[in-house]
Structures are given as structure tokens and as C-alpha cells.
JSON list of C-alpha atoms in Angstrom, two decimals:
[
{"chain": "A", "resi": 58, "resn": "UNK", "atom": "CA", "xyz": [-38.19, 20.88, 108.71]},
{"chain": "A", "resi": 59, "resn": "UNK", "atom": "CA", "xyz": [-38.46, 24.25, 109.79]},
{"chain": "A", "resi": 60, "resn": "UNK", "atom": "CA", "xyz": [-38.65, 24.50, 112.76]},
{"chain": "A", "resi": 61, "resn": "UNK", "atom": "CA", "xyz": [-36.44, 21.28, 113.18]},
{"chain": "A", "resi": 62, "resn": "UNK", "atom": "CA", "xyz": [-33.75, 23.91, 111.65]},
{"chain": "A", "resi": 63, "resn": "UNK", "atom": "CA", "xyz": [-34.60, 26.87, 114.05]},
{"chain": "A", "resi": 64, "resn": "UNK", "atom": "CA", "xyz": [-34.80, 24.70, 116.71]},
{"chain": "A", "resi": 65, "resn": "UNK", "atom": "CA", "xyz": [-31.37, 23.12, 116.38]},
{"chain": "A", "resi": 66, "resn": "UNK", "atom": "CA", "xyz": [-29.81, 26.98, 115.06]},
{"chain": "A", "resi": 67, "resn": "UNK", "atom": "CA", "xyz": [-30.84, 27.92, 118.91]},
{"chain": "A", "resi": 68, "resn": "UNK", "atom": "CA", "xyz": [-29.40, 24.98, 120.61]},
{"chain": "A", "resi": 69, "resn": "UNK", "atom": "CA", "xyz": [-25.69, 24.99, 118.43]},
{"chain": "A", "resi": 70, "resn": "UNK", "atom": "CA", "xyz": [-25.76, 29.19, 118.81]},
{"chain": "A", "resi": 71, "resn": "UNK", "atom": "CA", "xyz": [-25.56, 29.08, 114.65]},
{"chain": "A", "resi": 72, "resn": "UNK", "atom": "CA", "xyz": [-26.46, 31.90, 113.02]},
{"chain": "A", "resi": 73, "resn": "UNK", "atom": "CA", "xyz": [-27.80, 29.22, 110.15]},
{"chain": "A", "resi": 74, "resn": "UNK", "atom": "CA", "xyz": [-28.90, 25.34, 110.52]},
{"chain": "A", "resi": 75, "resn": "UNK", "atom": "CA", "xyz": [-29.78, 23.21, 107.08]},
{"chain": "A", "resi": 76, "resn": "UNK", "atom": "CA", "xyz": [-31.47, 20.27, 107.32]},
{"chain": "A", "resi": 77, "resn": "UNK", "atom": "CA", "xyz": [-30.66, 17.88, 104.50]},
{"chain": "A", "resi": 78, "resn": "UNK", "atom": "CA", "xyz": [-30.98, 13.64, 103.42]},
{"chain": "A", "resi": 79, "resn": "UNK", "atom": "CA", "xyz": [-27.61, 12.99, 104.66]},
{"chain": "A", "resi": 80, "resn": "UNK", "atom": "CA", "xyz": [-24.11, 13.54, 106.10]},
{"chain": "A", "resi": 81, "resn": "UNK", "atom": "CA", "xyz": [-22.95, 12.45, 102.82]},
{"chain": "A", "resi": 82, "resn": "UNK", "atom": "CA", "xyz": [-25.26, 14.85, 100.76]},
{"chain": "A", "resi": 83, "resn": "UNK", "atom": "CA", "xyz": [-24.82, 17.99, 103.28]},
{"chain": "A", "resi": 84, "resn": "UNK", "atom": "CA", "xyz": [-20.69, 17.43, 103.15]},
{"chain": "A", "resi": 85, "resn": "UNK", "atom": "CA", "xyz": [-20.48, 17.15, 99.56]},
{"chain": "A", "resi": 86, "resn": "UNK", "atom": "CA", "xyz": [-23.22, 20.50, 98.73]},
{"chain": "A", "resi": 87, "resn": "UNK", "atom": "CA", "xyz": [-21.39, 22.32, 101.23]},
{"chain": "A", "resi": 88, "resn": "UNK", "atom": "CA", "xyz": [-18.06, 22.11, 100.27]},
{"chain": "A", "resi": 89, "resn": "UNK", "atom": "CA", "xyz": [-19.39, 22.90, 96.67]},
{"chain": "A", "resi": 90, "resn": "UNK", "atom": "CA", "xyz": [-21.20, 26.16, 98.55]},
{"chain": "A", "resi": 91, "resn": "UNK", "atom": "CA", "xyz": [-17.70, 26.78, 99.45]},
{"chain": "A", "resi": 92, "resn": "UNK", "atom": "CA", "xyz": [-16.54, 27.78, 96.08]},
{"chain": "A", "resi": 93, "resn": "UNK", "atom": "CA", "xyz": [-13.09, 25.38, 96.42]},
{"chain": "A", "resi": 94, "resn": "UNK", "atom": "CA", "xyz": [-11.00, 25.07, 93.30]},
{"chain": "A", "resi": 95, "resn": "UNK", "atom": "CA", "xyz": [-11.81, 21.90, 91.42]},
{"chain": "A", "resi": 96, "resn": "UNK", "atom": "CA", "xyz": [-9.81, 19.05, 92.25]},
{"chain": "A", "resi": 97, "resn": "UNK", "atom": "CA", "xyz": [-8.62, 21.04, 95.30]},
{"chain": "A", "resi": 98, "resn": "UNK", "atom": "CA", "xyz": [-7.35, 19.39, 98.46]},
{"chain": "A", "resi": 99, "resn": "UNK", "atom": "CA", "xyz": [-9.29, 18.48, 101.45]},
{"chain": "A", "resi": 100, "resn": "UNK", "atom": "CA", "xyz": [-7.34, 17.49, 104.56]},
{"chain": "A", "resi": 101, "resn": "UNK", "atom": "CA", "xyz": [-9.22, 14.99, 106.43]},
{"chain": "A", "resi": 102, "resn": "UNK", "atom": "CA", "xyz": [-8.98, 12.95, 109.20]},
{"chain": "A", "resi": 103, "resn": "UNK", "atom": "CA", "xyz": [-7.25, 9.46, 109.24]},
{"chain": "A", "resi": 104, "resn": "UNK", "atom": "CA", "xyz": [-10.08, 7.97, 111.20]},
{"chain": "A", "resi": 105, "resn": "UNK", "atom": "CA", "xyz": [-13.11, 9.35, 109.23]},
{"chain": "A", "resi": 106, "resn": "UNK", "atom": "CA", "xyz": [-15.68, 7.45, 108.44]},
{"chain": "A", "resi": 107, "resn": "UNK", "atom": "CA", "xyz": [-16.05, 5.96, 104.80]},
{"chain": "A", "resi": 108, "resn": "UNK", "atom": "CA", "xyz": [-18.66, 8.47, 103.59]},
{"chain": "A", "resi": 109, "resn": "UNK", "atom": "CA", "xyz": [-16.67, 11.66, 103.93]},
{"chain": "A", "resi": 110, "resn": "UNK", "atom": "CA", "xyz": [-13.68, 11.21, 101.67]},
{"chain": "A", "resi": 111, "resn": "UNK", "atom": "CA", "xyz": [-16.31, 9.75, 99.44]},
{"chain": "A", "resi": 112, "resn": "UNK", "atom": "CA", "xyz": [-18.50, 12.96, 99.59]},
{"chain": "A", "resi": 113, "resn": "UNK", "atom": "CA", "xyz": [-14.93, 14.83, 99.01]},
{"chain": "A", "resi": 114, "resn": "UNK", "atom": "CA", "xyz": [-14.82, 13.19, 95.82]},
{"chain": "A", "resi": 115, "resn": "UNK", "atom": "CA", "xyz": [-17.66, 13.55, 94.83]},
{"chain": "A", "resi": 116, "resn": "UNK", "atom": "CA", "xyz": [-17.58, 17.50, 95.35]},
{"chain": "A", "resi": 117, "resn": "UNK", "atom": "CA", "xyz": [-14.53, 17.44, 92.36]},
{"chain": "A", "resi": 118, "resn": "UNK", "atom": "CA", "xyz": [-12.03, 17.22, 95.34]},
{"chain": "A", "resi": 119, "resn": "UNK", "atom": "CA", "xyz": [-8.90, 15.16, 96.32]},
{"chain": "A", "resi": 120, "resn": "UNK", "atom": "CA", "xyz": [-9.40, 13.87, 100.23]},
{"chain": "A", "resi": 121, "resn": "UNK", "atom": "CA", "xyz": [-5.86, 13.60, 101.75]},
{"chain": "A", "resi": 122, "resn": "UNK", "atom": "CA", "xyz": [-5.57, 11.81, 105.34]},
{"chain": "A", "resi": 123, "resn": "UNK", "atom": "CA", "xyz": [-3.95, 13.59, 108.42]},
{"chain": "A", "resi": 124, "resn": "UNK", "atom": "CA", "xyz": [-2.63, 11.53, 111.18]},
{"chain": "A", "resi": 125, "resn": "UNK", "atom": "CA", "xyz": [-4.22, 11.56, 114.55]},
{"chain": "A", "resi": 126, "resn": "UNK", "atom": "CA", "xyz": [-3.12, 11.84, 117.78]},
{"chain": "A", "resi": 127, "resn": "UNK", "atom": "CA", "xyz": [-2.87, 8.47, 120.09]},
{"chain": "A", "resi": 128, "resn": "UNK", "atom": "CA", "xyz": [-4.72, 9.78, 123.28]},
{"chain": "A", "resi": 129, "resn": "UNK", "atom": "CA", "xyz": [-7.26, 11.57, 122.04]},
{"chain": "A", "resi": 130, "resn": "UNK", "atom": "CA", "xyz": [-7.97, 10.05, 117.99]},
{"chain": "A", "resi": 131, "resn": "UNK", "atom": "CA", "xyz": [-8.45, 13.81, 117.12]},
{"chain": "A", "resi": 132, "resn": "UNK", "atom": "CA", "xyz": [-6.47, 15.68, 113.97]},
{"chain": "A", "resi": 133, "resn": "UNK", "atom": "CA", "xyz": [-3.18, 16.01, 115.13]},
{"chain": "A", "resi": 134, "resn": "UNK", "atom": "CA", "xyz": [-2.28, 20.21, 114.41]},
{"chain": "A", "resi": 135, "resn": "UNK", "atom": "CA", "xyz": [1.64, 19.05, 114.03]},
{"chain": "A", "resi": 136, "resn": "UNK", "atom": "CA", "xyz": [0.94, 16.65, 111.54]},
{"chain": "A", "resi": 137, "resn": "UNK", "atom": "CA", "xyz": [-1.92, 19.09, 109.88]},
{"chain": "A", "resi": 138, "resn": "UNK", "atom": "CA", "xyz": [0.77, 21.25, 108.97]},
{"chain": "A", "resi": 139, "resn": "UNK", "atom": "CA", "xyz": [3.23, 18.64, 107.62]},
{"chain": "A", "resi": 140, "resn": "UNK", "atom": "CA", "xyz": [-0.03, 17.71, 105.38]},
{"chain": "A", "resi": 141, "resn": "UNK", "atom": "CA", "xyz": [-0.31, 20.97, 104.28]},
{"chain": "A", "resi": 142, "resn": "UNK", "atom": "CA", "xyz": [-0.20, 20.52, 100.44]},
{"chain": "A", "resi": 143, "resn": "UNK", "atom": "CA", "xyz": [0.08, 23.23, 98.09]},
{"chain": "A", "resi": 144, "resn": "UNK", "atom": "CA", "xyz": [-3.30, 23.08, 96.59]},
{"chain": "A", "resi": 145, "resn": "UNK", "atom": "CA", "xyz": [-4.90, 22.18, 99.97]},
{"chain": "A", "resi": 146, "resn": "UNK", "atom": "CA", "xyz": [-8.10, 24.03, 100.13]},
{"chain": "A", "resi": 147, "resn": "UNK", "atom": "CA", "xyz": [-9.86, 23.12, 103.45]},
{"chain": "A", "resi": 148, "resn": "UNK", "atom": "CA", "xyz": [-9.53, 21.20, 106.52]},
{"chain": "A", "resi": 149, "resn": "UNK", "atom": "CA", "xyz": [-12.17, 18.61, 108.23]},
{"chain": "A", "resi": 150, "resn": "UNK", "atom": "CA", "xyz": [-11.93, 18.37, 112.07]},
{"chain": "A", "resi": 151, "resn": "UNK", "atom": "CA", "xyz": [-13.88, 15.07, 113.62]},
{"chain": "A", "resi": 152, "resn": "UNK", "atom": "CA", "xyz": [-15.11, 15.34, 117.14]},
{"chain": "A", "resi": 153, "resn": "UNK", "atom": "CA", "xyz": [-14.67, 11.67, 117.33]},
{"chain": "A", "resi": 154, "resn": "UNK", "atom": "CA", "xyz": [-16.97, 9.76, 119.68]},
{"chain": "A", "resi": 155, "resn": "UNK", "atom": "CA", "xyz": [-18.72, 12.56, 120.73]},
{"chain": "A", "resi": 156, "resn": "UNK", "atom": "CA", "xyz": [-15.29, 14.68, 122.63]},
{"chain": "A", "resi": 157, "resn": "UNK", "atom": "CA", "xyz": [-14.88, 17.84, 121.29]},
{"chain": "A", "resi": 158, "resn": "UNK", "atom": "CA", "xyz": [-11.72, 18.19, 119.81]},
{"chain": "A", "resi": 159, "resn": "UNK", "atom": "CA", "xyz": [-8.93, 21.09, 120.98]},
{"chain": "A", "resi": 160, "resn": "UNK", "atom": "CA", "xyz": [-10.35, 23.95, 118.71]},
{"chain": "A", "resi": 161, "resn": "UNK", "atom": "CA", "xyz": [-8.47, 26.44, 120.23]},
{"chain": "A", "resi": 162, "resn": "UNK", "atom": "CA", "xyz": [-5.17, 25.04, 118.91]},
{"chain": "A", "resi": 163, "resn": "UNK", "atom": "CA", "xyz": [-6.82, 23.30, 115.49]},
{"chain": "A", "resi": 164, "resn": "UNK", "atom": "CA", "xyz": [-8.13, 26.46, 114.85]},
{"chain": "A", "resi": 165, "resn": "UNK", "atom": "CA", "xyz": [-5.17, 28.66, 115.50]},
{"chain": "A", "resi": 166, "resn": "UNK", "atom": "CA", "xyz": [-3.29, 26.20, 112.88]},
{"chain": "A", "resi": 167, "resn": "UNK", "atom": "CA", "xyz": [-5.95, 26.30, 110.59]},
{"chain": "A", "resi": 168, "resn": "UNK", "atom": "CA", "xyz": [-5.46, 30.04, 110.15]},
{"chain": "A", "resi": 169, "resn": "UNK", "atom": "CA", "xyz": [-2.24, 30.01, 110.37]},
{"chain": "A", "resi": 170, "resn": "UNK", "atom": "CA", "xyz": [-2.50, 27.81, 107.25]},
{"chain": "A", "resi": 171, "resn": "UNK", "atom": "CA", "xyz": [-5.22, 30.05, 105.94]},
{"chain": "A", "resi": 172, "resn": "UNK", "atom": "CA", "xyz": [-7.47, 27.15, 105.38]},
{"chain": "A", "resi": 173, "resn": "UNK", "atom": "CA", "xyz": [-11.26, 27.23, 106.43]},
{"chain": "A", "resi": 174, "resn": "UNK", "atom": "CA", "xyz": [-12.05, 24.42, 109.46]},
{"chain": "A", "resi": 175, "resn": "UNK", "atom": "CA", "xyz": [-15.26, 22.43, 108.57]},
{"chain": "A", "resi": 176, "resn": "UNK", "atom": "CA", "xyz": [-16.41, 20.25, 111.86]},
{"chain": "A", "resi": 177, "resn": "UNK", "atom": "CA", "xyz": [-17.66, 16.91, 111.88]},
{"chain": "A", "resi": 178, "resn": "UNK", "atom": "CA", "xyz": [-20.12, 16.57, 114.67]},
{"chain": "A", "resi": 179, "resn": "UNK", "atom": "CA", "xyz": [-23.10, 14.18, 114.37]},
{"chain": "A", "resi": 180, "resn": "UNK", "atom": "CA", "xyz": [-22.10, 12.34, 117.39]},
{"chain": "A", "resi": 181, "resn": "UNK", "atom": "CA", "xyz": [-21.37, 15.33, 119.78]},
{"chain": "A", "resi": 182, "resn": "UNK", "atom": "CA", "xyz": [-24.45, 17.34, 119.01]},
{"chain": "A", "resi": 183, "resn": "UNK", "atom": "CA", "xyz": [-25.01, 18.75, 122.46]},
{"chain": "A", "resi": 184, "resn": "UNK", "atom": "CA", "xyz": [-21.19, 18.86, 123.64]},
{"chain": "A", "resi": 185, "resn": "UNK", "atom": "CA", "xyz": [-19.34, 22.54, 123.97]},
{"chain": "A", "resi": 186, "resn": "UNK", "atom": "CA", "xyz": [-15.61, 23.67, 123.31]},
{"chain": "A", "resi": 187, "resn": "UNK", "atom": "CA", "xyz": [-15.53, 25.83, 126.51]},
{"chain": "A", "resi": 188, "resn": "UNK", "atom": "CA", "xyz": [-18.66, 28.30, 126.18]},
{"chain": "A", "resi": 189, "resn": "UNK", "atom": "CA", "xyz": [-19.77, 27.88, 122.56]},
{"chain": "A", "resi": 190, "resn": "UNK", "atom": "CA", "xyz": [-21.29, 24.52, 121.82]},
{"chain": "A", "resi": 191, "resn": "UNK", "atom": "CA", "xyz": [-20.12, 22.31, 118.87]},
{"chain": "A", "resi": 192, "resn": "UNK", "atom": "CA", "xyz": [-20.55, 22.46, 115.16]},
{"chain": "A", "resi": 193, "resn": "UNK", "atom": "CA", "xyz": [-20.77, 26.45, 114.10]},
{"chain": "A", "resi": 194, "resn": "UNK", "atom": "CA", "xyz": [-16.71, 27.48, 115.42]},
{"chain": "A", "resi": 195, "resn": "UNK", "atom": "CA", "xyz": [-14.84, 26.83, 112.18]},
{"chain": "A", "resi": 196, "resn": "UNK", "atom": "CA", "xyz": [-16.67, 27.96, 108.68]},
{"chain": "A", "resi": 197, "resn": "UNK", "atom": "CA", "xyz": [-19.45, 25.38, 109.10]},
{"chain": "A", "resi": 198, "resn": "UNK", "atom": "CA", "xyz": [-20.29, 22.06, 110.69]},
{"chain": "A", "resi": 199, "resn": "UNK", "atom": "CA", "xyz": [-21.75, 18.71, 109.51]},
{"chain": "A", "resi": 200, "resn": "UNK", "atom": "CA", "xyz": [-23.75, 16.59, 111.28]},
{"chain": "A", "resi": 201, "resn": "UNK", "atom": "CA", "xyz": [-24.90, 13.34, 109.97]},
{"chain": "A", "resi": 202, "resn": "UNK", "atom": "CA", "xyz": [-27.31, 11.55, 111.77]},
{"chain": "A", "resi": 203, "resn": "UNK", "atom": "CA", "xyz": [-27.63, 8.52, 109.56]},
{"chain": "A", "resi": 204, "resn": "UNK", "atom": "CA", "xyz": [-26.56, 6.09, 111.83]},
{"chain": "A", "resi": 205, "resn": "UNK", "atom": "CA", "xyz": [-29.37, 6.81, 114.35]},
{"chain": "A", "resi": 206, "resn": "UNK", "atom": "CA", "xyz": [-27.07, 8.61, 116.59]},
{"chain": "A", "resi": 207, "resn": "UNK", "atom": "CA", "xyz": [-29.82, 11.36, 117.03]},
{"chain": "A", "resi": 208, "resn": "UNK", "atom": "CA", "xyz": [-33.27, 10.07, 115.24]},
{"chain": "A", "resi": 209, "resn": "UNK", "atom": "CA", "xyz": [-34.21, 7.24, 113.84]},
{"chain": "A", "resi": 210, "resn": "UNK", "atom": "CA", "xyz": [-34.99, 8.90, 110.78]},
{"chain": "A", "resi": 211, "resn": "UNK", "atom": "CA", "xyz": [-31.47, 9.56, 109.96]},
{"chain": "A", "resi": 212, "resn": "UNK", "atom": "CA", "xyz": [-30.88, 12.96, 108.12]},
{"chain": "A", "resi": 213, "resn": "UNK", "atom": "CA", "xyz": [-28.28, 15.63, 108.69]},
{"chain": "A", "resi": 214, "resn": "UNK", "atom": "CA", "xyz": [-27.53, 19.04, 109.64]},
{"chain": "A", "resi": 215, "resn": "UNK", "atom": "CA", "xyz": [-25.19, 22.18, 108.27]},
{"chain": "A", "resi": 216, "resn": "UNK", "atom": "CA", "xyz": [-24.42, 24.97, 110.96]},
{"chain": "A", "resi": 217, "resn": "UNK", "atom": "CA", "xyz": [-22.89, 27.87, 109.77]},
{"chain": "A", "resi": 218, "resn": "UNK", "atom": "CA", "xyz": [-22.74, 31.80, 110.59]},
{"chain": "A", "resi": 219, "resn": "UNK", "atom": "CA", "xyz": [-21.69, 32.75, 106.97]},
{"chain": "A", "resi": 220, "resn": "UNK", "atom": "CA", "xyz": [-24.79, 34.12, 105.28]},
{"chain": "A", "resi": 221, "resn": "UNK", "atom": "CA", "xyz": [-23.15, 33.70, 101.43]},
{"chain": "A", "resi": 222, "resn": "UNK", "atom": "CA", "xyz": [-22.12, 29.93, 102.16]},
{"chain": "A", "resi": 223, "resn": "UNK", "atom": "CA", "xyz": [-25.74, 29.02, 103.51]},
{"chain": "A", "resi": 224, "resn": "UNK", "atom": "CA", "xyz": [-27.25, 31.13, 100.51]},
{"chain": "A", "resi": 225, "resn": "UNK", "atom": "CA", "xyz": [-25.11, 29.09, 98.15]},
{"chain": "A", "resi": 226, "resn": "UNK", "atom": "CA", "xyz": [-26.08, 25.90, 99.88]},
{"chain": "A", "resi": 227, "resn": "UNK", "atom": "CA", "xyz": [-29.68, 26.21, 99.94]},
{"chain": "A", "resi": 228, "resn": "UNK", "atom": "CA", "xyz": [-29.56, 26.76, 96.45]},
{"chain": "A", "resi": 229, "resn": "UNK", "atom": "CA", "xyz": [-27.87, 24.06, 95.76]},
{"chain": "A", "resi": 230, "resn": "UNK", "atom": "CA", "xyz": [-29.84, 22.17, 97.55]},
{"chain": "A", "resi": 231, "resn": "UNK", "atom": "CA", "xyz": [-33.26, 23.66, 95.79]},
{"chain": "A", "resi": 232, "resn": "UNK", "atom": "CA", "xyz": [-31.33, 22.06, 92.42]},
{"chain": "A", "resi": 233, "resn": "UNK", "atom": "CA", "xyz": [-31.84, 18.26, 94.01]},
{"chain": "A", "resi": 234, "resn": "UNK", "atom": "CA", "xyz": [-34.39, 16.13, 91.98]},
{"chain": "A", "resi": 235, "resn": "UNK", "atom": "CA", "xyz": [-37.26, 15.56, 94.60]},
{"chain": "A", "resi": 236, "resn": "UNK", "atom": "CA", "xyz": [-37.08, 12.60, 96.74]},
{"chain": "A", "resi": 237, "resn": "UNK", "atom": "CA", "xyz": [-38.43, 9.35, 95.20]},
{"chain": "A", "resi": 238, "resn": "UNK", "atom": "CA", "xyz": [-42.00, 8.91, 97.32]},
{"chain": "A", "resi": 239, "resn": "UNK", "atom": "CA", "xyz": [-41.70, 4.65, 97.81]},
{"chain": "A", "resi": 240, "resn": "UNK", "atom": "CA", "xyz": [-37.92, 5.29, 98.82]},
{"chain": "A", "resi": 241, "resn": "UNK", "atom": "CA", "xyz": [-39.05, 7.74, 101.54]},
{"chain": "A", "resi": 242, "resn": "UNK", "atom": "CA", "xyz": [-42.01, 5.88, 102.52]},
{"chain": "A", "resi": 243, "resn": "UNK", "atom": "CA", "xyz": [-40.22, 2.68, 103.21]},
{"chain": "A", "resi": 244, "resn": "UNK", "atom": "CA", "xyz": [-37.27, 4.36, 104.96]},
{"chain": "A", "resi": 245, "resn": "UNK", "atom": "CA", "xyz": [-39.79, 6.52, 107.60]},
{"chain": "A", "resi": 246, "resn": "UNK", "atom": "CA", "xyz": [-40.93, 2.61, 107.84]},
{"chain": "A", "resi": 247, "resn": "UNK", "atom": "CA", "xyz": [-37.77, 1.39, 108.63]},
{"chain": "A", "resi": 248, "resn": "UNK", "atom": "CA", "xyz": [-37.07, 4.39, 111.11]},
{"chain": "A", "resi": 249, "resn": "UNK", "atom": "CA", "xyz": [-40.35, 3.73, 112.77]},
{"chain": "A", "resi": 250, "resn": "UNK", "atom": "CA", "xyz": [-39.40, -0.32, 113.32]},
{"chain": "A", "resi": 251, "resn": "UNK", "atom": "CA", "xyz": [-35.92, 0.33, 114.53]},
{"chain": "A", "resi": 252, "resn": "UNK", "atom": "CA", "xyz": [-37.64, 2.96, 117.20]},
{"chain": "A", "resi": 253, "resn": "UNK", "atom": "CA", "xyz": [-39.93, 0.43, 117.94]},
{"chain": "A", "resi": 254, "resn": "UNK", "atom": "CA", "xyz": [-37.42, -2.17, 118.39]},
{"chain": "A", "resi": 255, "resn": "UNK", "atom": "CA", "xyz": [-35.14, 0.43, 120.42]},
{"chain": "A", "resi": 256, "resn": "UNK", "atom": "CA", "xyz": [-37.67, 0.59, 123.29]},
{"chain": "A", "resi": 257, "resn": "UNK", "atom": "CA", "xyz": [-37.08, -0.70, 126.23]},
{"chain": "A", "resi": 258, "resn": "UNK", "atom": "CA", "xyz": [-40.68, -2.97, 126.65]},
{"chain": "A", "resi": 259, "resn": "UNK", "atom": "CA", "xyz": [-39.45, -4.84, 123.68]},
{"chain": "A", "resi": 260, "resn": "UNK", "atom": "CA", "xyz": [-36.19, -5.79, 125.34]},
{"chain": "A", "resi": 261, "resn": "UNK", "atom": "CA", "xyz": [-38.44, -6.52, 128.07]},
{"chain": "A", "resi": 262, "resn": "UNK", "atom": "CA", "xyz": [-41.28, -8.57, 125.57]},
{"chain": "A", "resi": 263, "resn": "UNK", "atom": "CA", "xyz": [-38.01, -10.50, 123.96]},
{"chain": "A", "resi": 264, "resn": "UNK", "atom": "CA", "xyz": [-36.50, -11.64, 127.66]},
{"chain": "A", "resi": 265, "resn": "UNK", "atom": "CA", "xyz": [-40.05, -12.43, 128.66]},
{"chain": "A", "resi": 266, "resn": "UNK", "atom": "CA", "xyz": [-40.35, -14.66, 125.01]},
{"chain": "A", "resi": 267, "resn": "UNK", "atom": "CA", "xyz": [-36.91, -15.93, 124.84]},
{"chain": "A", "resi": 268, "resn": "UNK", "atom": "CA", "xyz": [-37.24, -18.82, 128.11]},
{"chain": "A", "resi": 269, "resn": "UNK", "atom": "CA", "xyz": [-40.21, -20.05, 127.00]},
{"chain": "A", "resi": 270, "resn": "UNK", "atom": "CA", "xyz": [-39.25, -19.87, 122.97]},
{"chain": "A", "resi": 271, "resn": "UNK", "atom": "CA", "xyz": [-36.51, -22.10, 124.36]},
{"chain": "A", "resi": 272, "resn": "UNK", "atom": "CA", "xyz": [-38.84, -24.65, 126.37]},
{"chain": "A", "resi": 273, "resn": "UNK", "atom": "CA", "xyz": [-41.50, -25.03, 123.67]},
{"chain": "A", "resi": 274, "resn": "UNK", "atom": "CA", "xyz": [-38.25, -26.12, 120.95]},
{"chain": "A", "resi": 275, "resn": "UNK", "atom": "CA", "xyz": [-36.77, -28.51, 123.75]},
{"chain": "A", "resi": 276, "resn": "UNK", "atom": "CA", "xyz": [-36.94, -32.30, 122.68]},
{"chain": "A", "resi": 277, "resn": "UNK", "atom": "CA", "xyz": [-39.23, -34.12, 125.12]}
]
């Protein structure tokens, strides 16, 4: 885990990579690393998926949906500030389908809002905004990889610079209850038979099968 952590705190120039379970455990410990006021605002975007206003909630915060834009499915700034409540607390920026969104101008809003950007970026691991690669240019970044989008073993990853935050975060995460061992074991399983069924000789074993799975059930 390590040197997963190192390894991906080179590639995303972050002065700090956690790995963690989850997208859904890494959003909700760090935004409790970020010391928000409880029941606190989140701005998030319309399109997110399910498991980040429900990791907002489960932090002791109130998610609040900001329109995208049409071309581009990226938080809109204009309508971020409109959405500006009065107890809003922090803003979540989505690089949806792996296309960095415009940070230059969502950042610019966010601090002319004076609210921290955290970046969604599990499926645009890899991508840069201009020189600087995704996931560490706002306060922090989140990338889930649950879904496969990177490994098959799921898991998730926190980038940050800001050596309190990733202090607080760690600790936090020190504070879990340790993994259940049968829950692990059968979900490296899993991960192991959906990269097995990924490869591309068992697309080729199933169209080799499929004809003659086909002949042999064909009435005579």
C-alpha cells in the first residue's frame, strides 16, 4: 500500500497520496479531516454519482446540487455562485468522463467564494489541466476506483499538498475497525474473476464456445 501511495504521489505531482477501501470512505474521512462545521454545506455536482452526496451525509453535511453546463457536463462557475449558500462550506468539482474540467476559472470562483475545491477524479487519473496533472489543484482530490476504472480491486485514492489535512486523515483513518478477513478474501476473489474475465483470450475462448454451444443445443 505503500508504495502503491508513493507511486501514485509521483505520477499526480501530490505532495501526499492515501490509499483507502473506497471513494465513498476516502470522501466522507476527508471532508471530516477538513474540520467543516457540522451540518455545513457541500456544493456538489448535479451529475455526481450516488455515493458522493451519500458520503456528504454521512460526514454530518448537507449536499446541495449545482447545475452543469450543457457542452461540457462540468460545474457550471455561474451557477456555483448563484448556489452559494450562506453556510456553504466546500465545493466538489467532477472531471466527468475522464475531461478535466476548466480549473482555471472553477478555481478562480472558488476563491472568490472563499470555499476550498475538492476534485473528483477516479476516471481521469492520468489526464492534466495544462502542466499539472489532475487530482492535487484544489485542497485535495478523490479518486474512487470502485468501479474497476483503474484495478480490479477497486479502492481509492486522496491527493493532497496540505500536510495538517493528510495528518488529520490518516488518523482518522487509523480509528477504522480492521477489515473483516472473509469480506476481503472474497472481494480480492471477485477482483481476480472479473480480471480474468476482462482478458482478451476469454473473449476469444467464449466466441470460440459460443457456435458450437449453439450446434450441440440445436434440435436434430
Amino acid at each position: 500500500l505503500r508504495g502503491l501511495e508513493q507511486e501514485a504521489g509521483f505520477h499526480l505531482q501530490a505532495g501526499h497520496t492515501v490509499g483507502l477501501g473506497s471513494g465513498a470512505v476516502a470522501l466522507e474521512l476527508l471532508l471530516g479531516a477538513m474540520l467543516l462545521p457540522e451540518q455545513a454545506t457541500v456544493l456538489i455536482p448535479a451529475l455526481a454519482d450516488p455515493w458522493v452526496p451519500q458520503a456528504v451525509q454521512r460526514a454530518g453535511l448537507r449536499p446541495a446540487l449545482v447545475d452543469v453546463e450543457p457542452d461540457t457536463l462540468h460545474v457550471d462557475p455561474d451557477a456555483l455562485r448563484k448556489a452559494r449558500a450562506p453556510d456553504a462550506a466546500a465545493v466538489l468539482v467532477d472531471h466527468t468522463a475522464g475531461v478535466p474540467c476548466d480549473l482555471d476559472r472553477l478555481g478562480a470562483t472558488c476563491a472568490a467564494l472563499d470555499l476550498p475545491m475538492v476534485e473528483l477524479f477516479g476516471v481521469a487519473v492520468g489526464a492534466r489541466w495544462r502542466t499539472r496533472p489532475v487530482g492535487a489543484c484544489g485542497l485535495a482530490g478523490v479518486a474512487a476506483l470502485d468501479d474497476g476504472h483503474l484495478t480490479a480491486f477497486g479502492g481509492a485514492l486522496v491527493a493532497s499538498d496540505d500536510d495538517m489535512l493528510i495528518t488529520r486523515l490518516r488518523e482518522a483513518l487509523d480509528r477504522l475497525p480492521p477489515p473483516d478477513a472473509w469480506q476481503t478474501a472474497g472481494r480480492v476473489a471477485q477482483a481476480h474473476l472479473r480480471a480474468l474475465l476482462a482478458h482478451p483470450s476469454a473473449f476469444g475462448l467464449l466466441g470460440w464456445a459460443a457456435p458450437r454451444l449453439r450446434h450441440q443445443g440445436a434440435p436434430a
